[in-house]
Structure formats: structure tokens, C-alpha cells
Amino acid sequence: MMKKIYANGTDEKAFLEQLAKRTGETDKRVSQIVTEIIETVRAGGDQAVQKYTKQFDGELPQYYEVPQEVIEDALNEADEDFVNALLDAMENIADFHNRQRENSFVNALPNGVLLGQRIRGLKRVGLYVPGGTAAYPSSVLMNAIPAKIAGVEEIIMVTPPRKDGTPNPDILVAAAICGVDRVFLSGGAQAIAALAYGTEQIPRVDKIVGPGNIYVATAKKLLYGVVDIDMVAGPSEILVLADDTADPAFVAADLMSQAEHDKLASSILVTTSEKLADAVLVELEKQVQSLSRKEIIEASLRDQGAILICDCVDCAVELANAIAPEHLEVHLQNPMEYLGRLDNAGSVFLGQYASEPLGDYFAGPNHVLPTSGTARFFSPLSVSSFLKRSGYVYYTKEALADAKDDIVLIAEREGLTAHANAIKVRFAKD
Ligand code: NAD
């Protein structure tokens, strides 16, 4: 089901090149469609949004904006165990993200100068929640909780209606427990455009977060600059680093937990043990039989997955860093030993009981992670994703007098005489 490749410096090259090509390239045809949707919504507001909803999602939804009492009813009528599970997850996620808070600072110098940095949350954030089978309440938690902790004043959720025009109740439950302020039943590029520019009813936001299909991702990409965005996420990825102490059943199960997302998702095992590789292949065949997304898993493992066999653990670590996966599981004998060397991964799962779905739902670190090798330079969604910083300066006349010659010199060297003049004029009457 998965190809076995000997990582000897040559044989793995073609596979790594295929992986590297998976960056979020823009599809020209989709870009054209999305550009037209964006312009139409910008000019036509809610009427244009509704027109597209009707075109792409069927009849007009039950509500454009879901009334607060409908959101509260969804929470009150929800299965108690489900609500409690979400609340347990929320506690862990909030505890983790509370530690990411950043403080403003001010440095008061003896000469009366004040130099500071002021930090505050963005005023209003838009949260896209995909429709269809990918309507994940966990995604609401992972996006809304850090926003709330950052002090975002208002969270506006947009999500496509279900086929019968109603909102997905699980999404409303997650919205209610996270304190999402308003929910609109609108999806796709039209919802992203509405959030970016604002319409009569949908307020303009400062940042848009949340996953979505190619229309959503393209709209976010095209509107970046008009509005801030979280990231353009590619298909999901997992890389498992394992030696002969790993349990093949656990490794196989975790590889498939990512493969089930999407035929384009990639699951990679990097191991020093061929015996483990063969045992994992047997386990994959065995376990996949009972999984509901068998077809997607098999296609993903066959076309995007691989088992890379390395001579030594150091080579395996190097390969993992070169691939820079979204999720990295470490099934090595002493996993903690390697943490300091695993530099390029969105989230690292240490030891055989830190299974990736633990991170998707429950443990606390964010599950919105850099994909397509961008873990080389991007970080997971966090409280700081929702913060804004401004520096500030207070100077006395005496302090400026001490600095003025340096400033004037640099300004004049840059040919910016008005800059130099703005300093000199303050001492002209002396
Ligand atoms: P979606 O909400 O992303 O997209 C539905 C919308 O797409 C519709 O409302 C419609 O407006 C628009 N659309 C559909 N066909 C169109 C067309 N021909 N032209 C213009 N617009 C069109 O829901 P989905 O389609 O079910 O996709 C969900 C996506 O979210 C998947 O790609 C999934 O992989 C992704 N996802 C990713 C993550 C992650 O963490 N990376 C998590 C959850 C979901």
C-alpha cells in the first residue's frame, strides 16, 4: 500500500521532489472565478453574497444571520457527553494558549525618555468554518480560543448552510461555548469577500482565519493585504520517525489518521528498521479494512505516502528536518533526546502515546499548523496571531538635543532634508 524507499542519498530524491512540488500553487481558472466573485460582492454587498449562496449551496439558507437564540438552543439541545468533551478540550486548549500571552512594556530612561511597546488584540476577526463533511467543531475551538485570549473584541463566523438550508448544530455548539459573537450562513469566496470588505450586514474584519476548499483558500490569498489571513493551508501531513522499538500497530494507525483527510494528504514513515517497515505494511492492510474512509486512505498512502529507510537515526532526523512536516511523531527509544534537534515541524508528538489525534482535539497546542514544508519558517496559529503591536516614543527637549546631530547626519546622508529639518527646526530658536 505504501512504497518502500531506501534513503541512500539517491533513491529518495524523486519522492522528495514530488513532495516539494506540493506548495500552494494558485489555479488560474479558480483565481479568475474567485476574482469575479470578490468584485461582485465588493460592489453588490449582501445581495451578491446571497446570489452566490443560492448558486453554489442550493436554496437560500434558513437564516442569513443565525439568531442568538438558535445558537443557544443548539447548545441546550446538544448531547451532554459531546458538550462535556468539547468543554474538556477547551480547558486544555485555553490553558496552553494562556501561556502565550504577551505583555506590553515600557522602558523609562533616566533622562525622561519613555520607549514602549503596546500590545492589544485585533478588534474584529472572521472565522471561516467549512461546510460539507469537513465541518469540524474542533476547528472552531482551535481558532476562537486563542483569539479570545488575545482580547479580540468580536468574532464573526461564516459557514455554508447544509443542503437543507439549516446550520450545522455541532458548529453552533462549538461557537456557543467559545463565545463566537455572530454567525452568518454563507460560504466560499463570497463569504471571504464579505468579511474582507464588509457588507450591509456582515461587518468588515481585520483578519480571516480557518480552513476551506480551493475557492476559500484562493479568496484569502487574493485578499491578503486588504485583510490579514492566518495562512494558506495545503493538504495535511504526518511524518513518523521510528526505530525498532516502535509498535507497528500504533505507527500504522497514526499514518492513516492523516491519510483519511484527503487523497492529497501525505503520510511518511522514516525508520531505521526494515523489520518495522514490513510490520507496518501488514498493519496498514489489516486496520484499513474497518475504516470508513478506506478508499481515501488507500489512495493517499499509495500516491502521496512512503516509507523511507535510513541507515542511522541521525540520517532519519536530518530527513525529517528537510521534509518539515506539519505533524511529526517520534517513536524512537528515547524520544525526548531528539526534541532539541527537530527544528522543522508544526507540532511534535513525543513517544508512542502522543498520537496525533490527541493534538487535533485535546492536548492543548494548536492544530492549525504550517503545511507543505513551510514549517521551515512558519509557526502554528497562536495568541500572537491575533495581536497587534505598536512601538511608542516620548522624548524631552534635552534628550533630543543629545541625539539631534546623529539624526540629522543620517537624514542628510539619505538625502531626506525634510527629515533633518524636522529635527533642526526644534532648536532654531535657541
Ligand atoms: P467549504 O466550506 O470550504 O466550501 C464550500 C463553498 O465552496 C460553498 O459554499 C461554495 O460557495 C464554494 N464553491 C463550491 N463550488 C464552487 C464553484 N464551482 N465555484 C465557486 N465556489 C464554489 O467546504 P468543502 O468544499 O466541504 O471543503 C472543505 C475543505 O476544508 C476541504 O478542502 C478540506 O480539506 C478543508 N479542511 C482543511 C482543514 C485543515 O486543517 N487543513 C480542516 C478542515 C477542512
Tab-separated table of C-alpha atoms and ligand atoms in Angstrom:
chain	number	residue	atom	x	y	z
A	1	MET	CA	0.000	0.000	0.000
A	2	MET	CA	2.964	2.333	0.652
A	3	LYS	CA	6.165	2.341	-1.349
A	4	LYS	CA	9.393	1.460	0.441
A	5	ILE	CA	12.374	3.619	-0.493
A	6	TYR	CA	15.973	3.270	0.701
A	7	ALA	CA	17.159	6.715	1.734
A	8	ASN	CA	20.705	6.374	0.437
A	9	GLY	CA	21.015	9.899	-0.938
A	10	THR	CA	19.739	8.929	-4.412
A	11	ASP	CA	16.676	6.698	-4.303
A	12	GLU	CA	14.601	9.100	-2.185
A	13	LYS	CA	15.268	12.124	-4.430
A	14	ALA	CA	12.281	11.666	-6.752
A	15	PHE	CA	9.913	11.283	-3.797
A	16	LEU	CA	11.278	14.394	-2.071
A	17	GLU	CA	10.968	16.369	-5.307
A	18	GLN	CA	7.330	15.285	-5.637
A	19	LEU	CA	6.730	16.442	-2.043
A	20	ALA	CA	8.390	19.798	-2.655
A	21	LYS	CA	6.040	20.475	-5.573
A	22	ARG	CA	3.042	20.404	-3.287
A	23	THR	CA	3.255	24.073	-2.314
A	24	GLY	CA	0.010	26.012	-2.561
A	25	GLU	CA	0.203	26.962	-6.226
A	26	THR	CA	-2.683	29.062	-7.457
A	27	ASP	CA	-5.002	27.568	-10.045
A	28	LYS	CA	-5.543	30.180	-12.824
A	29	ARG	CA	-9.114	29.138	-13.603
A	30	VAL	CA	-10.111	29.219	-9.925
A	31	SER	CA	-8.374	32.598	-9.490
A	32	GLN	CA	-10.486	34.066	-12.306
A	33	ILE	CA	-13.734	32.757	-10.824
A	34	VAL	CA	-12.784	33.967	-7.350
A	35	THR	CA	-11.683	37.421	-8.581
A	36	GLU	CA	-15.092	37.872	-10.187
A	37	ILE	CA	-16.875	36.764	-7.004
A	38	ILE	CA	-14.780	39.173	-4.914
A	39	GLU	CA	-15.501	42.135	-7.194
A	40	THR	CA	-19.221	41.335	-7.366
A	41	VAL	CA	-19.504	41.091	-3.578
A	42	ARG	CA	-17.491	44.276	-3.117
A	43	ALA	CA	-19.925	46.142	-5.362
A	44	GLY	CA	-23.148	44.335	-4.510
A	45	GLY	CA	-22.883	43.524	-0.787
A	46	ASP	CA	-25.326	41.114	0.817
A	47	GLN	CA	-27.428	40.720	-2.307
A	48	ALA	CA	-24.388	39.429	-4.203
A	49	VAL	CA	-23.435	37.119	-1.319
A	50	GLN	CA	-26.947	35.659	-1.298
A	51	LYS	CA	-26.925	35.250	-5.086
A	52	TYR	CA	-23.763	33.121	-4.880
A	53	THR	CA	-25.065	31.149	-1.907
A	54	LYS	CA	-28.101	30.235	-3.977
A	55	GLN	CA	-25.915	29.334	-6.949
A	56	PHE	CA	-23.398	27.155	-5.082
A	57	ASP	CA	-25.215	25.897	-1.995
A	58	GLY	CA	-28.770	25.420	-3.258
A	59	GLU	CA	-31.802	27.268	-1.933
A	60	LEU	CA	-31.326	30.310	0.270
A	61	PRO	CA	-30.443	29.323	3.838
A	62	GLN	CA	-32.918	29.299	6.690
A	63	TYR	CA	-31.171	32.370	8.135
A	64	TYR	CA	-28.584	34.769	6.722
A	65	GLU	CA	-27.504	35.606	10.250
A	66	VAL	CA	-28.254	32.837	12.738
A	67	PRO	CA	-30.242	34.370	15.629
A	68	GLN	CA	-28.606	34.182	19.082
A	69	GLU	CA	-31.480	32.080	20.473
A	70	VAL	CA	-30.919	29.455	17.755
A	71	ILE	CA	-27.247	29.236	18.790
A	72	GLU	CA	-28.241	28.939	22.464
A	73	ASP	CA	-30.881	26.304	21.624
A	74	ALA	CA	-28.264	24.253	19.755
A	75	LEU	CA	-26.150	24.212	22.926
A	76	ASN	CA	-29.094	23.384	25.194
A	77	GLU	CA	-30.314	20.581	22.953
A	78	ALA	CA	-26.880	19.054	22.292
A	79	ASP	CA	-25.830	15.654	23.547
A	80	GLU	CA	-24.397	16.247	27.025
A	81	ASP	CA	-21.373	13.966	26.531
A	82	PHE	CA	-20.412	15.794	23.356
A	83	VAL	CA	-20.655	19.185	25.078
A	84	ASN	CA	-18.592	17.909	28.023
A	85	ALA	CA	-15.925	16.514	25.680
A	86	LEU	CA	-15.696	19.915	23.952
A	87	LEU	CA	-15.514	21.663	27.326
A	88	ASP	CA	-12.699	19.331	28.472
A	89	ALA	CA	-10.803	20.047	25.252
A	90	MET	CA	-11.463	23.760	25.641
A	91	GLU	CA	-9.956	23.760	29.139
A	92	ASN	CA	-6.705	22.220	27.842
A	93	ILE	CA	-6.541	24.472	24.779
A	94	ALA	CA	-7.218	27.591	26.884
A	95	ASP	CA	-4.639	26.569	29.489
A	96	PHE	CA	-1.969	26.090	26.803
A	97	HIS	CA	-2.777	29.317	24.953
A	98	ASN	CA	-3.000	31.394	28.137
A	99	ARG	CA	0.737	30.797	28.457
A	100	GLN	CA	1.260	32.506	25.100
A	101	ARG	CA	0.009	35.898	26.298
A	102	GLU	CA	2.379	38.751	25.589
A	103	ASN	CA	2.801	41.842	27.701
A	104	SER	CA	3.208	45.449	26.708
A	105	PHE	CA	6.396	47.036	28.050
A	106	VAL	CA	7.767	50.468	28.727
A	107	ASN	CA	11.383	51.405	29.301
A	108	ALA	CA	11.709	54.626	31.328
A	109	LEU	CA	15.218	56.022	30.911
A	110	PRO	CA	16.862	58.340	33.493
A	111	ASN	CA	16.802	61.298	31.029
A	112	GLY	CA	12.996	61.265	30.912
A	113	VAL	CA	12.684	59.288	27.676
A	114	LEU	CA	9.936	56.657	27.507
A	115	LEU	CA	10.199	53.824	24.969
A	116	GLY	CA	7.414	51.293	24.895
A	117	GLN	CA	5.523	48.653	23.010
A	118	ARG	CA	1.751	48.488	23.311
A	119	ILE	CA	0.048	45.173	22.612
A	120	ARG	CA	-3.653	44.630	22.100
A	121	GLY	CA	-5.950	42.166	20.396
A	122	LEU	CA	-7.330	42.767	16.918
A	123	LYS	CA	-10.724	44.405	17.061
A	124	ARG	CA	-12.697	42.007	14.870
A	125	VAL	CA	-11.805	38.601	13.418
A	126	GLY	CA	-13.625	36.468	10.839
A	127	LEU	CA	-13.659	32.715	11.315
A	128	TYR	CA	-14.388	30.542	8.278
A	129	VAL	CA	-15.802	27.120	9.103
A	130	PRO	CA	-16.055	24.795	6.088
A	131	GLY	CA	-19.286	23.079	5.223
A	132	GLY	CA	-19.812	19.588	3.880
A	133	THR	CA	-18.195	16.644	5.576
A	134	ALA	CA	-15.369	18.827	6.860
A	135	ALA	CA	-17.476	20.738	9.414
A	136	TYR	CA	-15.200	20.316	12.401
A	137	PRO	CA	-16.169	21.777	15.797
A	138	SER	CA	-12.528	21.248	16.878
A	139	SER	CA	-11.527	23.782	14.249
A	140	VAL	CA	-13.831	26.365	15.885
A	141	LEU	CA	-12.134	25.756	19.247
A	142	MET	CA	-8.600	25.987	17.859
A	143	ASN	CA	-9.306	29.289	16.109
A	144	ALA	CA	-11.659	31.029	18.518
A	145	ILE	CA	-9.920	30.254	21.829
A	146	PRO	CA	-6.575	31.954	21.033
A	147	ALA	CA	-8.486	34.896	19.521
A	148	LYS	CA	-10.469	35.342	22.744
A	149	ILE	CA	-7.325	35.082	24.875
A	150	ALA	CA	-5.655	37.712	22.688
A	151	GLY	CA	-8.527	40.049	23.516
A	152	VAL	CA	-10.247	40.107	20.111
A	153	GLU	CA	-13.426	42.116	20.689
A	154	GLU	CA	-15.689	40.412	18.175
A	155	ILE	CA	-15.560	37.083	16.333
A	156	ILE	CA	-17.733	36.773	13.226
A	157	MET	CA	-18.203	33.221	11.977
A	158	VAL	CA	-19.195	32.380	8.406
A	159	THR	CA	-20.118	28.857	7.371
A	160	PRO	CA	-22.087	27.439	4.444
A	161	PRO	CA	-25.604	26.190	5.149
A	162	ARG	CA	-26.264	22.452	4.958
A	163	LYS	CA	-28.103	21.138	1.890
A	164	ASP	CA	-31.478	21.724	3.557
A	165	GLY	CA	-30.531	25.342	4.329
A	166	THR	CA	-30.043	24.820	8.080
A	167	PRO	CA	-26.907	25.478	10.125
A	168	ASN	CA	-24.784	22.548	11.313
A	169	PRO	CA	-25.770	22.176	15.002
A	170	ASP	CA	-22.332	20.866	16.116
A	171	ILE	CA	-20.718	24.011	14.734
A	172	LEU	CA	-23.253	26.170	16.584
A	173	VAL	CA	-22.483	24.297	19.825
A	174	ALA	CA	-18.758	24.960	19.407
A	175	ALA	CA	-19.498	28.608	18.533
A	176	ALA	CA	-21.636	28.975	21.655
A	177	ILE	CA	-19.082	27.531	24.080
A	178	CYS	CA	-16.238	29.603	22.573
A	179	GLY	CA	-18.176	32.864	22.705
A	180	VAL	CA	-18.354	33.494	18.942
A	181	ASP	CA	-20.369	36.708	18.621
A	182	ARG	CA	-22.228	36.365	15.317
A	183	VAL	CA	-22.763	33.538	12.819
A	184	PHE	CA	-23.663	34.004	9.137
A	185	LEU	CA	-24.725	31.136	6.877
A	186	SER	CA	-22.548	31.901	3.935
A	187	GLY	CA	-19.595	30.016	2.496
A	188	GLY	CA	-16.963	30.063	-0.221
A	189	ALA	CA	-15.174	33.045	-1.753
A	190	GLN	CA	-18.281	35.218	-1.333
A	191	ALA	CA	-18.140	34.878	2.455
A	192	ILE	CA	-14.424	35.689	2.496
A	193	ALA	CA	-15.004	38.777	0.319
A	194	ALA	CA	-17.867	39.886	2.572
A	195	LEU	CA	-15.615	39.647	5.635
A	196	ALA	CA	-12.757	41.454	3.907
A	197	TYR	CA	-14.779	44.414	2.605
A	198	GLY	CA	-17.845	44.327	4.843
A	199	THR	CA	-21.419	44.368	3.554
A	200	GLU	CA	-24.576	45.986	4.894
A	201	GLN	CA	-24.942	43.132	7.392
A	202	ILE	CA	-21.592	41.332	7.599
A	203	PRO	CA	-19.063	43.549	9.367
A	204	ARG	CA	-15.604	44.095	7.904
A	205	VAL	CA	-12.953	42.214	9.884
A	206	ASP	CA	-9.233	42.734	10.447
A	207	LYS	CA	-8.179	39.131	9.965
A	208	ILE	CA	-9.709	35.956	8.494
A	209	VAL	CA	-8.788	32.547	9.884
A	210	GLY	CA	-9.958	28.994	9.262
A	211	PRO	CA	-9.575	26.306	6.607
A	212	GLY	CA	-11.624	25.814	3.467
A	213	ASN	CA	-11.618	24.447	-0.071
A	214	ILE	CA	-9.715	25.892	-3.030
A	215	TYR	CA	-12.236	28.750	-3.558
A	216	VAL	CA	-11.900	29.804	0.067
A	217	ALA	CA	-8.100	29.475	0.087
A	218	THR	CA	-7.768	31.415	-3.175
A	219	ALA	CA	-10.040	34.211	-1.919
A	220	LYS	CA	-7.939	34.505	1.238
A	221	LYS	CA	-4.756	34.622	-0.812
A	222	LEU	CA	-6.133	37.281	-3.196
A	223	LEU	CA	-7.460	39.440	-0.361
A	224	TYR	CA	-4.319	39.297	1.745
A	225	GLY	CA	-3.352	42.909	2.292
A	226	VAL	CA	-6.957	44.128	2.276
A	227	VAL	CA	-7.283	41.934	5.330
A	228	ASP	CA	-4.819	39.786	7.277
A	229	ILE	CA	-5.107	35.995	6.955
A	230	ASP	CA	-3.827	33.079	9.025
A	231	MET	CA	-2.194	31.024	6.300
A	232	VAL	CA	-2.973	29.201	3.090
A	233	ALA	CA	-3.099	25.601	4.232
A	234	GLY	CA	-2.154	22.738	1.934
A	235	PRO	CA	-3.148	19.092	2.398
A	236	SER	CA	-2.438	17.550	5.795
A	237	GLU	CA	0.848	15.748	6.523
A	238	ILE	CA	2.312	13.402	9.085
A	239	LEU	CA	5.846	12.109	9.376
A	240	VAL	CA	6.581	9.312	11.849
A	241	LEU	CA	10.182	8.816	12.959
A	242	ALA	CA	10.570	5.299	14.300
A	243	ASP	CA	13.160	2.709	15.273
A	244	ASP	CA	12.776	-0.992	16.027
A	245	THR	CA	11.283	-0.241	19.457
A	246	ALA	CA	8.149	1.242	17.848
A	247	ASP	CA	4.822	-0.584	17.873
A	248	PRO	CA	3.827	-1.198	14.215
A	249	ALA	CA	0.107	-1.152	15.044
A	250	PHE	CA	0.392	2.335	16.572
A	251	VAL	CA	2.528	3.643	13.719
A	252	ALA	CA	0.142	2.299	11.052
A	253	ALA	CA	-2.914	3.710	12.829
A	254	ASP	CA	-1.366	7.170	13.109
A	255	LEU	CA	-0.244	7.249	9.461
A	256	MET	CA	-3.829	6.502	8.451
A	257	SER	CA	-5.272	9.141	10.798
A	258	GLN	CA	-3.820	11.789	8.481
A	259	ALA	CA	-4.324	9.884	5.234
A	260	GLU	CA	-8.096	9.861	5.833
A	261	HIS	CA	-8.294	13.678	5.477
A	262	ASP	CA	-7.691	13.813	1.776
A	263	LYS	CA	-6.302	11.807	-1.161
A	264	LEU	CA	-3.622	14.517	-1.334
A	265	ALA	CA	-2.664	14.182	2.350
A	266	SER	CA	0.771	12.704	2.833
A	267	SER	CA	1.830	10.161	5.441
A	268	ILE	CA	5.504	9.291	5.665
A	269	LEU	CA	7.338	6.806	7.841
A	270	VAL	CA	11.064	7.411	8.289
A	271	THR	CA	12.661	4.462	10.020
A	272	THR	CA	15.963	2.795	10.742
A	273	SER	CA	14.295	-0.617	10.863
A	274	GLU	CA	13.228	-2.535	7.773
A	275	LYS	CA	11.612	-5.092	10.064
A	276	LEU	CA	9.376	-2.339	11.461
A	277	ALA	CA	8.624	-1.098	7.926
A	278	ASP	CA	7.361	-4.543	6.891
A	279	ALA	CA	5.316	-4.948	10.058
A	280	VAL	CA	3.720	-1.522	9.491
A	281	LEU	CA	2.741	-2.541	5.945
A	282	VAL	CA	0.978	-5.616	7.344
A	283	GLU	CA	-0.811	-3.498	9.968
A	284	LEU	CA	-1.958	-0.948	7.380
A	285	GLU	CA	-3.630	-3.696	5.323
A	286	LYS	CA	-5.246	-5.140	8.431
A	287	GLN	CA	-6.531	-1.942	10.047
A	288	VAL	CA	-7.711	-0.164	6.899
A	289	GLN	CA	-10.408	-2.789	6.304
A	290	SER	CA	-12.572	-1.431	9.124
A	291	LEU	CA	-12.080	2.284	8.462
A	292	SER	CA	-14.900	4.319	6.898
A	293	ARG	CA	-12.614	6.314	4.598
A	294	LYS	CA	-10.753	3.243	3.289
A	295	GLU	CA	-10.723	4.451	-0.301
A	296	ILE	CA	-9.267	7.889	0.516
A	297	ILE	CA	-6.687	6.334	2.858
A	298	GLU	CA	-5.518	3.810	0.275
A	299	ALA	CA	-5.199	6.471	-2.442
A	300	SER	CA	-3.356	8.860	-0.131
A	301	LEU	CA	-0.894	6.217	1.120
A	302	ARG	CA	-0.289	4.866	-2.373
A	303	ASP	CA	0.162	8.199	-4.202
A	304	GLN	CA	1.477	10.579	-1.541
A	305	GLY	CA	2.923	8.300	1.141
A	306	ALA	CA	6.233	6.485	1.500
A	307	ILE	CA	8.356	4.508	3.917
A	308	LEU	CA	11.898	5.858	3.880
A	309	ILE	CA	14.501	3.502	5.300
A	310	CYS	CA	17.591	5.178	6.749
A	311	ASP	CA	20.949	3.801	7.905
A	312	CYS	CA	21.043	5.715	11.163
A	313	VAL	CA	18.878	7.774	13.493
A	314	ASP	CA	20.875	10.920	12.714
A	315	CYS	CA	20.097	10.491	8.993
A	316	ALA	CA	16.422	9.988	9.864
A	317	VAL	CA	16.369	13.201	11.926
A	318	GLU	CA	18.046	15.089	9.091
A	319	LEU	CA	15.458	13.808	6.625
A	320	ALA	CA	12.598	14.825	8.928
A	321	ASN	CA	14.049	18.340	9.173
A	322	ALA	CA	14.407	18.518	5.398
A	323	ILE	CA	10.779	17.477	4.832
A	324	ALA	CA	9.492	19.888	7.540
A	325	PRO	CA	6.157	18.135	8.118
A	326	GLU	CA	3.020	19.610	9.633
A	327	HIS	CA	2.874	16.819	12.268
A	328	LEU	CA	5.930	14.900	13.440
A	329	GLU	CA	5.622	11.825	15.647
A	330	VAL	CA	8.703	10.459	17.373
A	331	HIS	CA	8.567	6.719	18.070
A	332	LEU	CA	12.255	6.401	18.956
A	333	GLN	CA	13.591	4.702	22.056
A	334	ASN	CA	14.296	7.924	23.958
A	335	PRO	CA	12.091	10.489	22.221
A	336	MET	CA	12.968	13.407	24.496
A	337	GLU	CA	16.602	13.115	23.439
A	338	TYR	CA	15.691	14.325	19.944
A	339	LEU	CA	13.391	17.245	20.721
A	340	GLY	CA	16.172	19.849	20.576
A	341	ARG	CA	17.209	18.692	17.107
A	342	LEU	CA	13.784	18.534	15.487
A	343	ASP	CA	13.752	22.071	14.120
A	344	ASN	CA	11.237	21.970	11.285
A	345	ALA	CA	7.822	20.695	12.319
A	346	GLY	CA	4.488	22.356	13.042
A	347	SER	CA	3.831	20.146	16.057
A	348	VAL	CA	5.968	17.382	17.566
A	349	PHE	CA	4.405	14.351	19.271
A	350	LEU	CA	6.847	12.582	21.571
A	351	GLY	CA	6.553	8.903	22.421
A	352	GLN	CA	4.124	6.233	21.389
A	353	TYR	CA	1.206	7.542	23.458
A	354	ALA	CA	1.299	11.036	21.964
A	355	SER	CA	-0.835	10.064	18.998
A	356	GLU	CA	-1.542	12.879	16.535
A	357	PRO	CA	-5.360	12.997	17.078
A	358	LEU	CA	-4.566	13.869	20.710
A	359	GLY	CA	-3.194	17.117	19.302
A	360	ASP	CA	-6.047	17.557	16.825
A	361	TYR	CA	-8.649	17.647	19.536
A	362	PHE	CA	-7.473	17.728	23.060
A	363	ALA	CA	-3.945	18.156	24.416
A	364	GLY	CA	-3.739	21.946	24.105
A	365	PRO	CA	-1.257	23.059	21.400
A	366	ASN	CA	-2.941	24.458	18.302
A	367	HIS	CA	-3.876	22.170	15.408
A	368	VAL	CA	-3.713	24.945	12.802
A	369	LEU	CA	-0.198	24.234	11.575
A	370	PRO	CA	2.084	25.129	8.686
A	371	THR	CA	1.966	22.624	5.793
A	372	SER	CA	3.836	21.942	2.529
A	373	GLY	CA	7.288	22.332	4.077
A	374	THR	CA	6.520	25.843	5.405
A	375	ALA	CA	7.256	24.663	8.959
A	376	ARG	CA	10.774	25.708	7.939
A	377	PHE	CA	9.730	29.320	8.594
A	378	PHE	CA	6.068	29.451	9.736
A	379	SER	CA	4.646	28.706	13.188
A	380	PRO	CA	1.318	27.313	14.382
A	381	LEU	CA	-1.675	29.591	14.943
A	382	SER	CA	-1.307	31.152	18.394
A	383	VAL	CA	-2.412	34.026	20.591
A	384	SER	CA	0.168	36.234	18.867
A	385	SER	CA	-1.613	35.593	15.535
A	386	PHE	CA	-4.414	37.798	16.929
A	387	LEU	CA	-2.257	40.528	18.488
A	388	LYS	CA	-1.100	43.856	17.181
A	389	ARG	CA	1.944	45.710	18.455
A	390	SER	CA	2.881	49.379	18.222
A	391	GLY	CA	6.066	50.932	19.483
A	392	TYR	CA	5.896	54.390	21.080
A	393	VAL	CA	8.391	57.078	21.926
A	394	TYR	CA	8.356	60.050	24.333
A	395	TYR	CA	11.397	62.401	24.262
A	396	THR	CA	12.230	65.504	26.213
A	397	LYS	CA	13.899	68.501	24.583
A	398	GLU	CA	17.147	67.728	26.416
A	399	ALA	CA	17.159	64.113	25.231
A	400	LEU	CA	16.506	65.194	21.637
A	401	ALA	CA	19.319	67.741	21.873
A	402	ASP	CA	21.707	64.907	22.743
A	403	ALA	CA	20.532	62.851	19.755
A	404	LYS	CA	19.998	65.572	17.163
A	405	ASP	CA	23.415	65.567	15.475
A	406	ASP	CA	23.293	61.819	14.771
A	407	ILE	CA	19.762	62.016	13.395
A	408	VAL	CA	20.491	64.994	11.162
A	409	LEU	CA	23.635	63.327	9.835
A	410	ILE	CA	21.816	60.125	8.879
A	411	ALA	CA	18.875	62.029	7.358
A	412	GLU	CA	21.136	64.201	5.239
A	413	ARG	CA	23.184	61.173	4.134
A	414	GLU	CA	19.900	59.650	2.955
A	415	GLY	CA	19.095	62.855	1.093
A	416	LEU	CA	15.971	63.429	3.187
A	417	THR	CA	16.420	67.057	4.095
A	418	ALA	CA	12.853	67.475	5.359
A	419	HIS	CA	13.633	64.770	7.909
A	420	ALA	CA	16.727	66.677	9.009
A	421	ASN	CA	14.753	69.925	9.076
A	422	ALA	CA	12.088	68.442	11.381
A	423	ILE	CA	14.805	67.946	13.986
A	424	LYS	CA	16.726	71.185	13.359
A	425	VAL	CA	13.607	73.383	13.499
A	426	ARG	CA	13.078	72.400	17.139
A	427	PHE	CA	16.357	74.075	18.083
A	428	ALA	CA	16.202	77.013	15.653
A	429	LYS	CA	15.052	79.499	18.296
A	430	ASP	CA	17.742	78.534	20.819
B	1	NAD	P1	-16.026	24.789	2.068
B	1	NAD	O1	-16.861	25.456	3.084
B	1	NAD	O2	-14.578	25.022	2.121
B	1	NAD	O3	-16.531	25.239	0.624
B	1	NAD	C1	-17.879	25.272	0.290
B	1	NAD	C2	-18.123	26.510	-0.555
B	1	NAD	O4	-17.350	26.435	-1.749
B	1	NAD	C3	-19.537	26.687	-0.996
B	1	NAD	O5	-20.251	27.408	-0.038
B	1	NAD	C4	-19.386	27.444	-2.294
B	1	NAD	O6	-19.592	28.794	-2.055
B	1	NAD	C5	-17.970	27.236	-2.728
B	1	NAD	N1	-17.968	26.548	-4.018
B	1	NAD	C6	-18.252	25.258	-4.264
B	1	NAD	N2	-18.196	25.012	-5.600
B	1	NAD	C7	-17.877	26.190	-6.202
B	1	NAD	C8	-17.671	26.585	-7.548
B	1	NAD	N3	-17.791	25.717	-8.567
B	1	NAD	N4	-17.348	27.857	-7.809
B	1	NAD	C9	-17.232	28.757	-6.807
B	1	NAD	N5	-17.424	28.435	-5.499
B	1	NAD	C10	-17.744	27.161	-5.212
B	1	NAD	O7	-16.394	23.252	2.182
B	1	NAD	P2	-15.876	21.969	1.386
B	1	NAD	O8	-15.991	22.172	-0.076
B	1	NAD	O9	-16.573	20.820	2.017
B	1	NAD	O10	-14.320	21.892	1.675
B	1	NAD	C11	-13.783	21.826	2.932
B	1	NAD	C12	-12.290	21.981	2.785
B	1	NAD	O11	-11.707	22.331	4.010
B	1	NAD	C13	-11.602	20.747	2.288
B	1	NAD	O12	-10.773	21.107	1.217
B	1	NAD	C14	-10.802	20.294	3.486
B	1	NAD	O13	-9.613	19.649	3.110
B	1	NAD	C15	-10.545	21.588	4.152
B	1	NAD	N6	-10.255	21.464	5.572
B	1	NAD	C16	-8.991	21.625	5.962
B	1	NAD	C17	-8.664	21.576	7.280
B	1	NAD	C18	-7.254	21.824	7.699
B	1	NAD	O14	-6.988	21.940	8.874
B	1	NAD	N7	-6.324	21.937	6.770
B	1	NAD	C19	-9.624	21.348	8.244
B	1	NAD	C20	-10.918	21.204	7.835
B	1	NAD	C21	-11.226	21.270	6.482
